Short mmCIF file of C-alpha atoms in Angstrom, two decimals:
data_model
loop_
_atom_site.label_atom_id
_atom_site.label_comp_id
_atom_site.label_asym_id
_atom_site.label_seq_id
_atom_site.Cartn_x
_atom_site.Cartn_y
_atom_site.Cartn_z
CA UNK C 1 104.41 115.60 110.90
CA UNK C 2 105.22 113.53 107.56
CA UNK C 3 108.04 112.70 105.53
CA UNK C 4 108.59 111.57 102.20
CA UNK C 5 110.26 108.33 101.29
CA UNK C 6 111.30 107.03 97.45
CA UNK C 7 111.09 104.10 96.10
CA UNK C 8 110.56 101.88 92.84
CA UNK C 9 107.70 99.59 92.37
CA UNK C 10 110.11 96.93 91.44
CA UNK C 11 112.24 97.43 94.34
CA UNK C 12 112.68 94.10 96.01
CA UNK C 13 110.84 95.63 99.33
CA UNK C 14 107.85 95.28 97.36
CA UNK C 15 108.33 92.40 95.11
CA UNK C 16 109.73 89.13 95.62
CA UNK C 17 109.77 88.63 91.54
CA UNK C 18 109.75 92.28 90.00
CA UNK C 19 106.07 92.78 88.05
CA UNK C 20 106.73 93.06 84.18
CA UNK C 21 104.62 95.99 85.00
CA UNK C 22 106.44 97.85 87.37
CA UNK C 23 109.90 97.38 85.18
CA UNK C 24 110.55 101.04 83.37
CA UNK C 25 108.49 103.15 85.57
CA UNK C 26 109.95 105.89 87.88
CA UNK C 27 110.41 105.61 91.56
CA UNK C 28 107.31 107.41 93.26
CA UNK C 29 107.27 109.63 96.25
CA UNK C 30 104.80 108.56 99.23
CA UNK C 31 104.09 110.75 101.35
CA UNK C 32 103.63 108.92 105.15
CA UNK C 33 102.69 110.17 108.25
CA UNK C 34 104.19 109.46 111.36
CA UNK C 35 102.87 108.63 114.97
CA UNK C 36 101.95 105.88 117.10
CA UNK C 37 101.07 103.78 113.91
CA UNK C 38 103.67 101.34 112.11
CA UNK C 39 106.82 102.76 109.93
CA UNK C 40 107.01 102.45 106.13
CA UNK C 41 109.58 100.09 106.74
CA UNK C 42 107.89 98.31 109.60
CA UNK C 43 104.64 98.11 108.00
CA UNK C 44 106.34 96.60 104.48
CA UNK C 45 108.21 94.18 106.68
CA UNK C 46 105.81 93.06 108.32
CA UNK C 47 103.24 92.91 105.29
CA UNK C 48 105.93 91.76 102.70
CA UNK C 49 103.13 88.20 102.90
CA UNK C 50 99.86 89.88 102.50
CA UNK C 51 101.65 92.75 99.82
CA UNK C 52 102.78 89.68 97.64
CA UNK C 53 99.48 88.35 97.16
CA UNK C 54 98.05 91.43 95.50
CA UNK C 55 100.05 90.69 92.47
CA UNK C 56 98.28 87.20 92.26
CA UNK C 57 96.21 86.26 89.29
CA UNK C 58 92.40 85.40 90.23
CA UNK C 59 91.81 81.94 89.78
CA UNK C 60 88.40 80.55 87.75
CA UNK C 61 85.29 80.24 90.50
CA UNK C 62 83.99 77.31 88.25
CA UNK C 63 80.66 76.55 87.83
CA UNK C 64 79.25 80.04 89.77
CA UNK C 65 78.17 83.02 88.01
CA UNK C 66 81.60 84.66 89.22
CA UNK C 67 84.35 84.09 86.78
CA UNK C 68 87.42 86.24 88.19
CA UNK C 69 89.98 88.08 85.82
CA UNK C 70 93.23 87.94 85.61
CA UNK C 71 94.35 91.61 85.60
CA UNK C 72 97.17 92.38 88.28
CA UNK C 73 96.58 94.34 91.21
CA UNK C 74 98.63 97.08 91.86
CA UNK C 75 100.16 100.32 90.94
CA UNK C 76 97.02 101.78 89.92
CA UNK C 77 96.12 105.25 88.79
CA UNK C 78 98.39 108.16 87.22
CA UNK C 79 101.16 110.86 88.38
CA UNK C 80 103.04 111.05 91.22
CA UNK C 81 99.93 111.36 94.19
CA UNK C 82 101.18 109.70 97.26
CA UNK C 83 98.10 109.10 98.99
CA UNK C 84 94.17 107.80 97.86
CA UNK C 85 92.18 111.40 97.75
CA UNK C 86 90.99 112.22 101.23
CA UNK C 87 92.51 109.22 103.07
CA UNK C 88 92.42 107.13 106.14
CA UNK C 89 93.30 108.54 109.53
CA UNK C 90 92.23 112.23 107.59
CA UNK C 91 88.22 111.77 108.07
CA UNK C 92 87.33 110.21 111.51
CA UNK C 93 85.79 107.05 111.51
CA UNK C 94 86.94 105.62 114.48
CA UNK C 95 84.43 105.63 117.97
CA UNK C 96 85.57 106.44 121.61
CA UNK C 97 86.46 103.16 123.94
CA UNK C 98 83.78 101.26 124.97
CA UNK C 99 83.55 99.95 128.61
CA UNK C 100 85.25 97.08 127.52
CA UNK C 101 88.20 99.27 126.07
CA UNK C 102 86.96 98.31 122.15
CA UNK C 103 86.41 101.26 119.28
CA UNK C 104 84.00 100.50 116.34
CA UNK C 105 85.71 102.00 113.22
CA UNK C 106 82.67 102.42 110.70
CA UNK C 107 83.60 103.92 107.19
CA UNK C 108 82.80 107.35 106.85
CA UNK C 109 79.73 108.11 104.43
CA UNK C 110 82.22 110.97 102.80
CA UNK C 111 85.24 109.15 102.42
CA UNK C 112 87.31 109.43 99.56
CA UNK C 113 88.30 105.82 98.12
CA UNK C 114 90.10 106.02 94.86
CA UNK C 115 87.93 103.65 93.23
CA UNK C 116 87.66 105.08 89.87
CA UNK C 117 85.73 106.97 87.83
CA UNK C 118 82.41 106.06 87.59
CA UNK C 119 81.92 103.48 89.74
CA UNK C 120 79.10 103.74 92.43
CA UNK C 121 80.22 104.81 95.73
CA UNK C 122 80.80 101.88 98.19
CA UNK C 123 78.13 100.94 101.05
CA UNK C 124 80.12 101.24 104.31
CA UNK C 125 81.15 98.28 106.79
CA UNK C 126 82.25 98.33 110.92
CA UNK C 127 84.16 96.90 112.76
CA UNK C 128 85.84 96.52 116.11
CA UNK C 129 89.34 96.77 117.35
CA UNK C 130 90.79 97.10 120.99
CA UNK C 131 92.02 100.53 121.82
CA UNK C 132 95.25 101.02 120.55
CA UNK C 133 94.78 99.98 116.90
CA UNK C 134 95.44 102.53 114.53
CA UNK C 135 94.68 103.19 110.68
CA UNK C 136 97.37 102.82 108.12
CA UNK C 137 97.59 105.21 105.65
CA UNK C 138 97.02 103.74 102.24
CA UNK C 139 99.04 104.98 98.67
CA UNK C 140 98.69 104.00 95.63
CA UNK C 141 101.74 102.46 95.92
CA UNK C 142 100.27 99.74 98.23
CA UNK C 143 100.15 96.81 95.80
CA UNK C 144 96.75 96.18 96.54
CA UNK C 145 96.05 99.11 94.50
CA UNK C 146 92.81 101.02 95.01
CA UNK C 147 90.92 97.59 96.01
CA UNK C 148 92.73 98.45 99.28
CA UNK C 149 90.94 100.26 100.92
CA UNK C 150 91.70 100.36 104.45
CA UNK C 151 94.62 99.37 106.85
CA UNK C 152 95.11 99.10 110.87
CA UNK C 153 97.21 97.75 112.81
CA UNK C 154 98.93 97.72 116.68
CA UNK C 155 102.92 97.04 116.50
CA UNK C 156 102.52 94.88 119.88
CA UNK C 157 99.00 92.62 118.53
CA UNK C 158 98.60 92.53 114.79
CA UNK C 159 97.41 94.33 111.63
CA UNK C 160 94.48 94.13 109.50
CA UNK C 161 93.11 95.33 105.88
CA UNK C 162 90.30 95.67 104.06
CA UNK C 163 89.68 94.78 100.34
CA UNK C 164 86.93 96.60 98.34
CA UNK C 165 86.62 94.80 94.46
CA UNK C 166 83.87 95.60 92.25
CA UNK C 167 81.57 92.32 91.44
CA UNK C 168 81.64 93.63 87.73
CA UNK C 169 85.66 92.29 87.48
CA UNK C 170 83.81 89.10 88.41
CA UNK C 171 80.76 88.79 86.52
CA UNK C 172 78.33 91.19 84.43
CA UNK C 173 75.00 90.63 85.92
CA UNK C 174 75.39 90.69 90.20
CA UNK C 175 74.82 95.02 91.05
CA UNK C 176 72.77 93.68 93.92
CA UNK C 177 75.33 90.53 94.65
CA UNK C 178 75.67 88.40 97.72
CA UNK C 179 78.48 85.93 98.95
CA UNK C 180 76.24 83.20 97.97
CA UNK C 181 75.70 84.26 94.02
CA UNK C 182 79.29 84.82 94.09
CA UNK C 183 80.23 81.34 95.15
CA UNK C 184 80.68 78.36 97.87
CA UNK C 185 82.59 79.48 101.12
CA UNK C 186 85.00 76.65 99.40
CA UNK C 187 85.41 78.46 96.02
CA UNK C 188 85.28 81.92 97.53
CA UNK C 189 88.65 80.71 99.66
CA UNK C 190 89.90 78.80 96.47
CA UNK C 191 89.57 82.04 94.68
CA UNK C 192 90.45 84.82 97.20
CA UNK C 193 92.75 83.34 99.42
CA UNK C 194 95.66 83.48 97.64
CA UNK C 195 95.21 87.10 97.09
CA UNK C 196 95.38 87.51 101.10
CA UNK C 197 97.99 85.37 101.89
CA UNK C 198 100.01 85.03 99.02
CA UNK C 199 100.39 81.48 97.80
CA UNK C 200 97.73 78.61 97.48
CA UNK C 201 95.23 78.10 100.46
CA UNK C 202 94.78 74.06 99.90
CA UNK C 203 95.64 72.27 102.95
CA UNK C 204 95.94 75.67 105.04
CA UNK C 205 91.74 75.99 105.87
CA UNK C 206 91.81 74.80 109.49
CA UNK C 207 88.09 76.27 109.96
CA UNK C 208 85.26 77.60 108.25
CA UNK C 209 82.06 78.64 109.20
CA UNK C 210 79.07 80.89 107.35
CA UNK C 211 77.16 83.65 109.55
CA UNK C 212 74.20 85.69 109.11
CA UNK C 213 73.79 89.12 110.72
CA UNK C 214 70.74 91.20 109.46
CA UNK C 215 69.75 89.51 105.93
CA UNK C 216 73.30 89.28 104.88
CA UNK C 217 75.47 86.15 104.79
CA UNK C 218 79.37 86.21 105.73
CA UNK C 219 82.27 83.67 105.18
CA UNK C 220 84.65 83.29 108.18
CA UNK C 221 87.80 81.39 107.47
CA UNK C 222 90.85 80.97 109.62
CA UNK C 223 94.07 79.85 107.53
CA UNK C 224 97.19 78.31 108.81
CA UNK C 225 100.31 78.81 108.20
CA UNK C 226 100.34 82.00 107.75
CA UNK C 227 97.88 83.01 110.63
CA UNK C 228 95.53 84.45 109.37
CA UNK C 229 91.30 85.44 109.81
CA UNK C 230 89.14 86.15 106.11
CA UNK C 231 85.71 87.83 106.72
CA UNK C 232 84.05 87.84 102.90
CA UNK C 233 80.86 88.84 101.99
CA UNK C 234 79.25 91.24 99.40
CA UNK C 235 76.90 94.02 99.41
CA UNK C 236 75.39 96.23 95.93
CA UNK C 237 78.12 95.71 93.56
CA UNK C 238 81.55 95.20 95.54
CA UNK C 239 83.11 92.05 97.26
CA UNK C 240 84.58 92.99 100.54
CA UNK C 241 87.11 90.87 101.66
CA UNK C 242 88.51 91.60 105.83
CA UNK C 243 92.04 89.67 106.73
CA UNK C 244 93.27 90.40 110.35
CA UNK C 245 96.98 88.68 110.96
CA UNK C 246 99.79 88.58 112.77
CA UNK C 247 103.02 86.93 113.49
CA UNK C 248 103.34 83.36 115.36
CA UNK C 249 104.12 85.20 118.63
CA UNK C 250 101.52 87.67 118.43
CA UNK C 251 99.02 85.29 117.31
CA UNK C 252 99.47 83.63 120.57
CA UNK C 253 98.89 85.91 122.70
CA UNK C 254 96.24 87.82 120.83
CA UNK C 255 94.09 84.78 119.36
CA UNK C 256 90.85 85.60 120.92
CA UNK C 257 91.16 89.66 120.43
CA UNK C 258 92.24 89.35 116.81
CA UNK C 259 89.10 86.30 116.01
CA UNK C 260 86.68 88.99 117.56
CA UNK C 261 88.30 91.68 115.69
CA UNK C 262 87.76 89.47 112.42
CA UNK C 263 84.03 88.30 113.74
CA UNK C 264 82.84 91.68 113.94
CA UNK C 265 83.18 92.95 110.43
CA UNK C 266 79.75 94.00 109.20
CA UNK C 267 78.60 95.53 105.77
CA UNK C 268 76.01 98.57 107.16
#
């Protein structure tokens, strides 16, 4: 079952400071499903943080071979198309419960990622959720734009999304990149964090720590206020960035189920 709900990229739902580059356009029709997963409404409320950031500039990653743009994310592509090609919750990705009551969502080989023309297609990651996590349809409305490229969340627990970027917006010469060419865990959060959370990440760092899991390195950060887990690491020419938060109340009650959800992201 779906319906369709309108409204304008500089509608204040979306924007706390309308985008110069959302002023003049038309509203746009996204087409939602419905089920056990959040609302439009729901999901925007509770994202209005994590949406703001993705109109962000990227701030310099001095002295590394990664020197970020400053193009806006957001509102990407053309027409009216609700929804990013074949997407999320379409093509299964998502595992049966373990014995521990866990799924391992891995991205599907086939799946369809709006990432524009040309560009290679993107090496899949994993990760694990408890059961009753679901995936979040994505539109090209989202104002992460098509460097969203995945969403989940549970209503009672938390939500999470992943971020796909091509290294190329970064620098010219990383197709086979890693975290480490890309930067220091401390300029990587300098850099990216605002883009998660919306607003600068000094003073906010209460932990980081650097992992290895077959050959390749990943960041782990937890920020706070808001709450929130970063998972960054890079694989052939993309930087994926994985931020699992929730509210102050959920965050309580869920803290070691949402750091294991954010501990488990892998680049396969």
């Amino acid at each position: 079952m779906s319906s369709t709900v309108l409204f304008s990229p500089s509608s204040a739902l979306f924007l706390t400071n309308p985008s110069p580059l959302a002023k003049g356009r038309a509203a746009v029709a996204v087409r939602c499903s419905t089920g056990p997963a959040m609302s439009v409404s729901q999901h925007e409320e509770e994202g209005e943080r994590e949406g703001s950031a993705m109109v962000g500039r990227r701030r310099a990653l001095a002295s590394t071979a990664a020197v970020c743009g400053a193009s806006v994310l957001g509102f990407a592509g053309h027409g009216l198309a609700a929804t990013q090609g074949l997407l999320a919750g379409r093509i299964p990705g998502l595992s049966e419960p373990d014995e521990y009551g866990w799924r391992t969502y891995r991205r599907p080989d086939d799946k369809s990622g709006g990432h524009g023309v040309g560009w290679s297609p993107i090496i899949p990651y994993s990760f694990k959720v408890p059961d009753g996590w679901d995936e979040v349809p994505v539109s090209i409305a989202d104002l992460g734009g098509t460097e969203i490229d995945l969403r989940f969340a549970n209503p009672k627990e938390g939500r999470l999304f992943v971020i796909v970027a091509p290294v190329r917006r970064f620098a010219d010469d990383l197709d086979d990149a890693t975290i480490e060419k890309i930067g220091s865990p401390e300029k990587v959060i300098g850099a990216f964090g605002p883009e998660v959370i919306g607003e600068n990440v000094e003073g906010k760092v209460l932990s980081s720590a650097t992992e290895e899991h077959s050959g390749r390195t990943y960041y782990q950060f937890e920020l706070e206020p808001p709450h929130v887990f970063i998972t960054a690491t890079a694989a052939g020419n993309r930087l994926y960035l994985f931020s699992v938060t929730a509210n102050g109340l959920q965050w309580k009650r869920h803290y070691k189920d949402l750091k294991q959800i954010a501990e488990s992201f892998r680049v396969v």
